[in-house]
CSV table of C-alpha atoms in Angstrom, one decimal:
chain,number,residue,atom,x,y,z
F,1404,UNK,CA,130.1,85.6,99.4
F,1405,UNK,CA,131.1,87.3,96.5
F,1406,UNK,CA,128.1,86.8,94.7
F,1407,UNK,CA,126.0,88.6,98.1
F,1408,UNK,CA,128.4,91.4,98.2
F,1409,UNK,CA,127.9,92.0,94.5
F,1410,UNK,CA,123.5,92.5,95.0
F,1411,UNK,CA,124.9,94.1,97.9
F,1412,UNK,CA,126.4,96.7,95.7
F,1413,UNK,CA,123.0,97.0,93.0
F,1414,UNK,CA,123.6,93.8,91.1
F,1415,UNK,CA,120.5,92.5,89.6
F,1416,UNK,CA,121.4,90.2,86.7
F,1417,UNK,CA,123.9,88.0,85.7
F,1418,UNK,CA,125.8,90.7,83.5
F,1419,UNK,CA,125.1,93.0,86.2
F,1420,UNK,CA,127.0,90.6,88.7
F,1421,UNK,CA,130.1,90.5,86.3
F,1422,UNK,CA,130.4,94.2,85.8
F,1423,UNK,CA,130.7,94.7,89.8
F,1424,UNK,CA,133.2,92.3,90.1
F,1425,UNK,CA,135.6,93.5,87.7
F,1426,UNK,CA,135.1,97.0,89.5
F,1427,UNK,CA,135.7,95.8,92.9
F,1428,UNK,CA,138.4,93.1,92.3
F,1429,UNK,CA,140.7,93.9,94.5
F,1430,UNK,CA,138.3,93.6,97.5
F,1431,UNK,CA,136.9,90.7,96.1
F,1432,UNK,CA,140.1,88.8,96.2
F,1433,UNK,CA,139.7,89.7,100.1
F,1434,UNK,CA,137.1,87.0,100.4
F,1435,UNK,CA,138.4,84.4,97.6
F,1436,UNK,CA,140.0,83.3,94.7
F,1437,UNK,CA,140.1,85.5,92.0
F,1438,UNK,CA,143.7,84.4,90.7
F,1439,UNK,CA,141.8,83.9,87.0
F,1440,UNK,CA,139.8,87.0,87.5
F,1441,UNK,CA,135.8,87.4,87.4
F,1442,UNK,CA,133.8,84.9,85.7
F,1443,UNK,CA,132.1,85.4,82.6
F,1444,UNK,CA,128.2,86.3,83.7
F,1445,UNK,CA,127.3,82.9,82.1
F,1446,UNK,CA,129.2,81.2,83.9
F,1447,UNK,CA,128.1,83.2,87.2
F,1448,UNK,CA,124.3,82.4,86.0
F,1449,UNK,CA,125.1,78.4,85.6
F,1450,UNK,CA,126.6,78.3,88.9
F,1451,UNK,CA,124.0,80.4,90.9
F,1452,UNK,CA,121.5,77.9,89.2
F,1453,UNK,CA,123.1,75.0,90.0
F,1454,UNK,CA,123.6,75.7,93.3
F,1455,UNK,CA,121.7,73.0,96.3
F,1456,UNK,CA,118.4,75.9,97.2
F,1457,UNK,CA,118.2,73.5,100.6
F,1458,UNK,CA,121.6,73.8,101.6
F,1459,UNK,CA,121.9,77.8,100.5
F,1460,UNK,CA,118.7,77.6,103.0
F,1461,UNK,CA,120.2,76.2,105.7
F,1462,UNK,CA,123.6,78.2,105.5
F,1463,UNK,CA,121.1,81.1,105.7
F,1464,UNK,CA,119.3,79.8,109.0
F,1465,UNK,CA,122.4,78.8,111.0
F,1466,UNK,CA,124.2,82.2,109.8
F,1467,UNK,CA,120.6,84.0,111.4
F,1468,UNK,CA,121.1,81.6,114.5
F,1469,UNK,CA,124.6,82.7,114.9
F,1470,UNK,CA,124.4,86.1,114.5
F,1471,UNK,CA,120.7,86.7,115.9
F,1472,UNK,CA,119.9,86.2,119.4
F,1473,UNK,CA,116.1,85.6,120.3
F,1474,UNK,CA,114.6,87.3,123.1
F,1475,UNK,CA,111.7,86.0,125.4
F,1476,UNK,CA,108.9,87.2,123.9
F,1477,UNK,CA,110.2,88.1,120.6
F,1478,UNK,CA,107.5,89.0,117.7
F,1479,UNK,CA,108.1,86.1,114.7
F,1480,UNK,CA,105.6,87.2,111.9
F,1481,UNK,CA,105.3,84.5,109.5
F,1482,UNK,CA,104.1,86.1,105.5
F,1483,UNK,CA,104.3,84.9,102.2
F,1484,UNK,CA,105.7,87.0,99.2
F,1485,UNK,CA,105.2,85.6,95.4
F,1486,UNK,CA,108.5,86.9,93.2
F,1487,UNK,CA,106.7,87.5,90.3
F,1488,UNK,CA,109.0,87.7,87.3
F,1489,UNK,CA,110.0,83.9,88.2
F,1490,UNK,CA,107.4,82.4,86.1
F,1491,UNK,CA,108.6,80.0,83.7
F,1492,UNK,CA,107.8,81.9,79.6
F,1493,UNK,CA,105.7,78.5,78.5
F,1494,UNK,CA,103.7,79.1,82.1
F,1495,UNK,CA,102.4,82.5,83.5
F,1496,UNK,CA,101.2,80.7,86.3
F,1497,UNK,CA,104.1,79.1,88.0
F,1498,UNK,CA,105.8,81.8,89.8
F,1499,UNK,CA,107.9,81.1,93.0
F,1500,UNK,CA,106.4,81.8,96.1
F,1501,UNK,CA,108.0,82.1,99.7
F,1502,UNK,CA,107.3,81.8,102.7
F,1503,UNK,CA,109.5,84.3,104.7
F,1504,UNK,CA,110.3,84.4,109.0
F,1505,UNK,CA,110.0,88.3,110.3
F,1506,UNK,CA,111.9,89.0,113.2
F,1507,UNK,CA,110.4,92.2,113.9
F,1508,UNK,CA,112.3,93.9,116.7
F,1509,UNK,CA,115.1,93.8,114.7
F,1510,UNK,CA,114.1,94.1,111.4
F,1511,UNK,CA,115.6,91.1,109.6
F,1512,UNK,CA,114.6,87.8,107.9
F,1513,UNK,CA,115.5,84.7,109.5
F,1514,UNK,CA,114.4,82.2,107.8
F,1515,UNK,CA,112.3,81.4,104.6
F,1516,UNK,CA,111.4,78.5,102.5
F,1517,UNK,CA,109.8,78.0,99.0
F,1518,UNK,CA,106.2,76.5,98.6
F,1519,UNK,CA,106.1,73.1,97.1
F,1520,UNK,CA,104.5,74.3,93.3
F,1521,UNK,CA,101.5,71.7,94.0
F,1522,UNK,CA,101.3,73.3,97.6
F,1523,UNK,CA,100.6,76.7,99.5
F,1524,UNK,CA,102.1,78.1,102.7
F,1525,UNK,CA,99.6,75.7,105.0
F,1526,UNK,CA,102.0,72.9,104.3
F,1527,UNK,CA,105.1,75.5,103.8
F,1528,UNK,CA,104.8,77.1,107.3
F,1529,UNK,CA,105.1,73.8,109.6
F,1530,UNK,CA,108.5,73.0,107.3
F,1531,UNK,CA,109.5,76.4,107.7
F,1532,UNK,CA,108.7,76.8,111.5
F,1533,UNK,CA,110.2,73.1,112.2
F,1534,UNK,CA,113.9,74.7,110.5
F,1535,UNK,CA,113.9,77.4,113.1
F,1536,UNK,CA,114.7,77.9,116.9
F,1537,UNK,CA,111.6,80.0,117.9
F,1538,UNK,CA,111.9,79.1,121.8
F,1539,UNK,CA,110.3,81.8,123.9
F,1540,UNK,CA,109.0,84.0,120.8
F,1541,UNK,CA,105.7,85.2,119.7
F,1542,UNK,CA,105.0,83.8,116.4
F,1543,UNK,CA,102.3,86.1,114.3
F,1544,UNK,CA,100.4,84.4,110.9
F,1545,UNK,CA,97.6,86.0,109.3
F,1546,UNK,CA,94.2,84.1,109.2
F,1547,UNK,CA,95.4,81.5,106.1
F,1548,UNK,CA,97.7,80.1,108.7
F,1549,UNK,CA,95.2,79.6,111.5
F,1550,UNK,CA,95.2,76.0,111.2
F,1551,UNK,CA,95.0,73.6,114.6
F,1552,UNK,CA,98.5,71.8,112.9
F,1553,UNK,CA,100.4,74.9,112.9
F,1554,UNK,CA,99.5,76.0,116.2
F,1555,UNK,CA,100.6,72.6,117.8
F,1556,UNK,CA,103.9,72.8,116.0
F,1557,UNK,CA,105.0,76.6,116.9
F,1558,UNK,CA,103.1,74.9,120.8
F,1559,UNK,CA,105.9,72.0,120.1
F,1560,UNK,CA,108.7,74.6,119.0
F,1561,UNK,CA,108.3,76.1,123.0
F,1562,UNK,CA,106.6,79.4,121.4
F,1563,UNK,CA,103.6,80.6,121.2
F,1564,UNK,CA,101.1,82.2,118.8
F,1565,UNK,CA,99.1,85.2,117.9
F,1566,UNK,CA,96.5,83.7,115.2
F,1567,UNK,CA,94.5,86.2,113.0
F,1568,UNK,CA,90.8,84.6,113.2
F,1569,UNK,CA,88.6,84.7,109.9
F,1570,UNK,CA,85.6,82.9,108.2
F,1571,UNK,CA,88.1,79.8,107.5
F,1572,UNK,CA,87.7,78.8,111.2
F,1573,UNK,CA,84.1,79.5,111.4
F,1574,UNK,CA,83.2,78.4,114.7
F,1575,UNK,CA,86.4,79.8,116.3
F,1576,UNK,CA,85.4,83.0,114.7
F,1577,UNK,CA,82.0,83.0,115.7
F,1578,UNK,CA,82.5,82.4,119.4
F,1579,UNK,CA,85.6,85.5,119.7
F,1580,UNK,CA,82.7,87.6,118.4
F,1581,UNK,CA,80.5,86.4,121.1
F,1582,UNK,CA,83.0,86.6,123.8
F,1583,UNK,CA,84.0,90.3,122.7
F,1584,UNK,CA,79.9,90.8,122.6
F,1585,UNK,CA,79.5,90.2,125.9
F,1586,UNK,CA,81.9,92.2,127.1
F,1587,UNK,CA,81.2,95.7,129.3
F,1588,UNK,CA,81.3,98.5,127.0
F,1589,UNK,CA,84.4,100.2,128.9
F,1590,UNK,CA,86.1,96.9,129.0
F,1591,UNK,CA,89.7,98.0,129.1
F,1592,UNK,CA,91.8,98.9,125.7
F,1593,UNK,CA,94.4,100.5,124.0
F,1594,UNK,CA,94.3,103.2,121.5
F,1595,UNK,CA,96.5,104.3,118.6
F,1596,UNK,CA,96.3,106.8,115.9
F,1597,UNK,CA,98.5,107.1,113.5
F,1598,UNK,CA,98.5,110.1,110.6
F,1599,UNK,CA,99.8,111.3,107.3
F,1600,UNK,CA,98.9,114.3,105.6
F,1601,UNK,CA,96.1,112.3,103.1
F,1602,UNK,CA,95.3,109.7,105.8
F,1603,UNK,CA,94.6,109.5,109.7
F,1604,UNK,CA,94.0,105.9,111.3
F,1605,UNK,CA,92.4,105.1,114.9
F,1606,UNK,CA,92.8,101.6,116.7
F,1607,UNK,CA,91.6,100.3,119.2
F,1608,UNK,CA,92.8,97.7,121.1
F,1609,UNK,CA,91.1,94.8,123.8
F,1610,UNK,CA,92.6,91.4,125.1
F,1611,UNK,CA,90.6,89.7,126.9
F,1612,UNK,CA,91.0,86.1,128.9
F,1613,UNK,CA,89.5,83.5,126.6
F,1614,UNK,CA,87.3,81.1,128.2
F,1615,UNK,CA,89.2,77.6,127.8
F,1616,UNK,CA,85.7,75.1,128.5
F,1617,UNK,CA,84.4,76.6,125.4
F,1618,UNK,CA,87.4,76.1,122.9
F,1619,UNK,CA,87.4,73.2,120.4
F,1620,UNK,CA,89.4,70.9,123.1
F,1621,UNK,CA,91.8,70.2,119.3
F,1622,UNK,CA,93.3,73.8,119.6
F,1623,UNK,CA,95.9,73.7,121.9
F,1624,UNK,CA,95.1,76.0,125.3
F,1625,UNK,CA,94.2,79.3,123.7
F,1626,UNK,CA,94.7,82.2,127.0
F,1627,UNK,CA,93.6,85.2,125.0
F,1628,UNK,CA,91.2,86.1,122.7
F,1629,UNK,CA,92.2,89.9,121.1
F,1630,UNK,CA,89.8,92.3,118.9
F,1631,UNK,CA,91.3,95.3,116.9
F,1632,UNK,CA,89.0,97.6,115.4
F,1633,UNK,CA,90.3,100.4,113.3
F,1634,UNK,CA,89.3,103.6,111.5
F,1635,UNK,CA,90.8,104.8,109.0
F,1636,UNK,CA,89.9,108.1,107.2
F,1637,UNK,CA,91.7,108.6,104.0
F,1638,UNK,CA,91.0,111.6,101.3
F,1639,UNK,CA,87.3,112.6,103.5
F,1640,UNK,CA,86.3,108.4,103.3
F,1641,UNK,CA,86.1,106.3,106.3
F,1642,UNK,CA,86.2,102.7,106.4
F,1643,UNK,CA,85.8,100.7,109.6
F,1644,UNK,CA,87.5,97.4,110.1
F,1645,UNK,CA,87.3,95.0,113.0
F,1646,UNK,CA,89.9,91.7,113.4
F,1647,UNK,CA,90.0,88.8,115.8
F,1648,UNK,CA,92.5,86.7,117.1
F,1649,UNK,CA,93.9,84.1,119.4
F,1650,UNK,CA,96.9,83.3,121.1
F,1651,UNK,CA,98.3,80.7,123.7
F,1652,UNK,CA,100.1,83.3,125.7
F,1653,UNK,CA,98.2,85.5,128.1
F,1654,UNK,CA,98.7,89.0,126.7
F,1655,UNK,CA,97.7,92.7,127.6
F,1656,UNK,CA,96.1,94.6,125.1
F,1657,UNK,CA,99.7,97.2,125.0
F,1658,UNK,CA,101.2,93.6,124.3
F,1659,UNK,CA,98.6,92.9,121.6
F,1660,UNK,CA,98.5,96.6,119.7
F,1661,UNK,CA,102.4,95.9,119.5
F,1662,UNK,CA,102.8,92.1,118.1
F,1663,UNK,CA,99.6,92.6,116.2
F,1664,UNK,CA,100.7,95.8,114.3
F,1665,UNK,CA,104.0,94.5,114.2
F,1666,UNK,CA,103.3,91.5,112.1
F,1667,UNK,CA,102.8,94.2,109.1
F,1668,UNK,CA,105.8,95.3,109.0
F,1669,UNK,CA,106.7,92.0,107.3
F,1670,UNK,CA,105.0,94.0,104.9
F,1671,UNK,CA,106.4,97.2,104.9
F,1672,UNK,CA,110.0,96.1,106.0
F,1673,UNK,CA,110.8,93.8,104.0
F,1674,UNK,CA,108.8,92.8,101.3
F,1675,UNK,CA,108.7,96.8,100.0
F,1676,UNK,CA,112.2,97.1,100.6
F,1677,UNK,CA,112.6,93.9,98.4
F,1678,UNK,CA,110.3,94.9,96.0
F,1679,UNK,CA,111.4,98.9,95.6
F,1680,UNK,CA,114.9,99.4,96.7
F,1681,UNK,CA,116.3,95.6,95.1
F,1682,UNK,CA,113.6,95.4,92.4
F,1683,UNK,CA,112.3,91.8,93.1
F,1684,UNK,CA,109.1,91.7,91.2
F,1685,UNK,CA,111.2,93.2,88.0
F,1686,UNK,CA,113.4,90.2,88.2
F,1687,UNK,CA,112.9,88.2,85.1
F,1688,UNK,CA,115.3,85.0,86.1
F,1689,UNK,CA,113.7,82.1,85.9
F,1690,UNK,CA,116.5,79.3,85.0
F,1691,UNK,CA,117.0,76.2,87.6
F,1692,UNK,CA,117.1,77.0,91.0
F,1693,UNK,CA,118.3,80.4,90.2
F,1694,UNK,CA,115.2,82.9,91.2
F,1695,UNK,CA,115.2,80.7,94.2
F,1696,UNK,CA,118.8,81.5,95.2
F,1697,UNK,CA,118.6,85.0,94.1
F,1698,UNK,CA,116.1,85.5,96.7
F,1699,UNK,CA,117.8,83.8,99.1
F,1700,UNK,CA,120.8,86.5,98.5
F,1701,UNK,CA,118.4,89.7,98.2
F,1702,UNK,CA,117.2,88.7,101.9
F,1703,UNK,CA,121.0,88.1,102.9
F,1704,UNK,CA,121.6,91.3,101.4
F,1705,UNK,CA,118.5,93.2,103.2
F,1706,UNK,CA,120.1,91.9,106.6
F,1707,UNK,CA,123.4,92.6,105.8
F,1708,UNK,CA,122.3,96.3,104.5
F,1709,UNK,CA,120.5,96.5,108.2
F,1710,UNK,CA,123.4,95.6,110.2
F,1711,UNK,CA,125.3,98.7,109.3
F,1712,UNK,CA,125.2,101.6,111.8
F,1713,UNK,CA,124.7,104.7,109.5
F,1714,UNK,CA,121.5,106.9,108.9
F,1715,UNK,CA,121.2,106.2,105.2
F,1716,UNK,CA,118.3,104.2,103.4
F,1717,UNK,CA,118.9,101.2,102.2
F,1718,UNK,CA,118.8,102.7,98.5
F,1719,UNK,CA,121.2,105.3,99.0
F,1720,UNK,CA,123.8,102.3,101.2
F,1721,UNK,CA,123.2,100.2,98.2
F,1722,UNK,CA,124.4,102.8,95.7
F,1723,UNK,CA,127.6,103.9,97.4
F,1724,UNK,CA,128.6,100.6,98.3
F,1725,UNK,CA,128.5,100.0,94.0
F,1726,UNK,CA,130.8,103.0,94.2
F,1727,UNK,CA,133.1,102.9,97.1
F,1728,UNK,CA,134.9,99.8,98.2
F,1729,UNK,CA,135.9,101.1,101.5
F,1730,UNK,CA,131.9,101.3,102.3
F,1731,UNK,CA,131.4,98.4,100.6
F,1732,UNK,CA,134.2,96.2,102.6
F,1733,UNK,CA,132.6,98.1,106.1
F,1734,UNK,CA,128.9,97.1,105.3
F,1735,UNK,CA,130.4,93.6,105.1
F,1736,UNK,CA,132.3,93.4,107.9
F,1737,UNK,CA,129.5,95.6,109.9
């Protein structure tokens, strides 16, 4: 714990992790045994890198399980997030990537899993999704992940799925396209703008009952096929987009506009948080397992962040938790 609380408190480094715990020893010795003081930061590095990355991974889960309770229905958006600076210096091109579980009604990871380096998040998501307990949720994957495996195994899991539909699954594609061509023109759907002062966005959304005959009989039962099409007018330029997807529950298009627009905020939730407020891309370890695990504590640290109450960003909780133990000892205990 004492290596979370101090990334809790801005840690970033090794040296950094030292430096916090010599400021905040006497709340440190709250939570274990600091009889001989803070380590040295190489000795903090050679234990975070030698630390088990699958059993750090599965503390995390069953610490999500235990503190997170899933409701019927509940949006899981599945994303993958490459931590750049993890490259190896002989190897540009062997930077960790993972796989991360959104729970988007309440803003927190829970679960996430490294890709295989001779693999990509196809095989990553199955391992991932089989770690979980996703009963009764809504899991969300962008069109890389529309594979007939992964829909069986979240179908196997007792959840369901909201596929984004592409080019990969060409004949899948091809027939939502037809189905939403056929449809009346006042067919019902749900509309959303959405503005800033340099940009304004429209979306529409339709649901619509997909028909079951004409499915590849290898998909498991698909009940709805969805459309979004947006608008989005930024600086005087307007681009129009138009998306797809398929899912095995039957859903309205309210229901849709909310688990589809909710799967970005994997994006915007968590993977720019990581990225701007804990500085994840700028994060040049690369030893043993110890990018791996650092993630691992920057996403415990996210959640933890979340839990407490007050109105502050996460930036601003971050910075007076490195100054204040009282705060610090409350956001842990939160």
């Amino acid at each position: 714990i004492a290596y979370v609380v101090a990334v809790i408190g801005g840690s970033e480094g090794w040296e950094d992790i030292e430096d916090f715990g010599h400021c905040h020893l006497e709340l440190l010795k709250k939570y274990g045994d600091f009889s001989s003081g803070i380590p040295v930061h190489d000795t903090i590095a050679r234990i975070i890198c030698k630390v088990d990355p699958e059993a750090l991974q599965q503390a995390f889960i069953s610490w999500m399980q235990e503190t997170q309770q899933l409701t019927q229905g509940q949006v899981i958006a599945i994303d993958g997030k490459t931590l750049r600076g993890s490259y190896t210096r002989d190897d540009r091109q062997s930077a960790i990537h993972m796989v991360n579980a959104f729970s988007i009604a309440n803003g927190v990871v829970v679960g996430q899993l490294k890709t295989d380096a001779k693999s990509n998040e196809i095989t990553a998501i199955p391992e991932l999704l089989a770690l979980l307990d996703i009963q009764g949720a809504l899991v969300t994957i962008d069109a890389m992940g529309t594979q007939v495996d992964i829909a069986h195994t979240i179908i196997d899991k007792g959840a369901d799925f909201l596929l984004a539909v592409k080019g990969n699954q060409s004949t899948l594609h091809q027939l939502v396209k037809e189905t939403f061509a056929a449809q009346p023109y006042d067919a019902e759907n749900v509309t959303k703008i959405e503005a800033n002062r340099e940009r304004k966005e429209y979306r529409e959304y339709q649901a619509i009952e997909a028909p079951k005959e004409r499915v590849d009989a290898k998909w498991p039962t698909i009940q709805t096929f969805g459309k979004v099409t947006s608008y989005r007018v930024h600086k005087g330029k307007g681009t129009l987009h138009t998306r797809y997807y398929i899912s095995s529950a039957i859903l309205s298009a309210e229901e849709l506009a909310y688990a589809a627009r909710g799967h970005w905020a994997v994006e915007n939730q968590l993977h720019w948080v990581l990225d701007v407020t804990l500085n994840e891309d700028a994060c040049q370890i690369s030893r043993g397992d110890g990018a791996e695990n650092l993630a691992r504590l920057r996403q415990a640290t996210v959640n933890i962040l979340k839990k407490e109450t007050s109105k502050l960003s996460l930036r601003r909780k971050r910075r007076r938790a490195s100054m204040d133990s009282a705060y610090l000892d409350k956001v842990i205990n939160a």
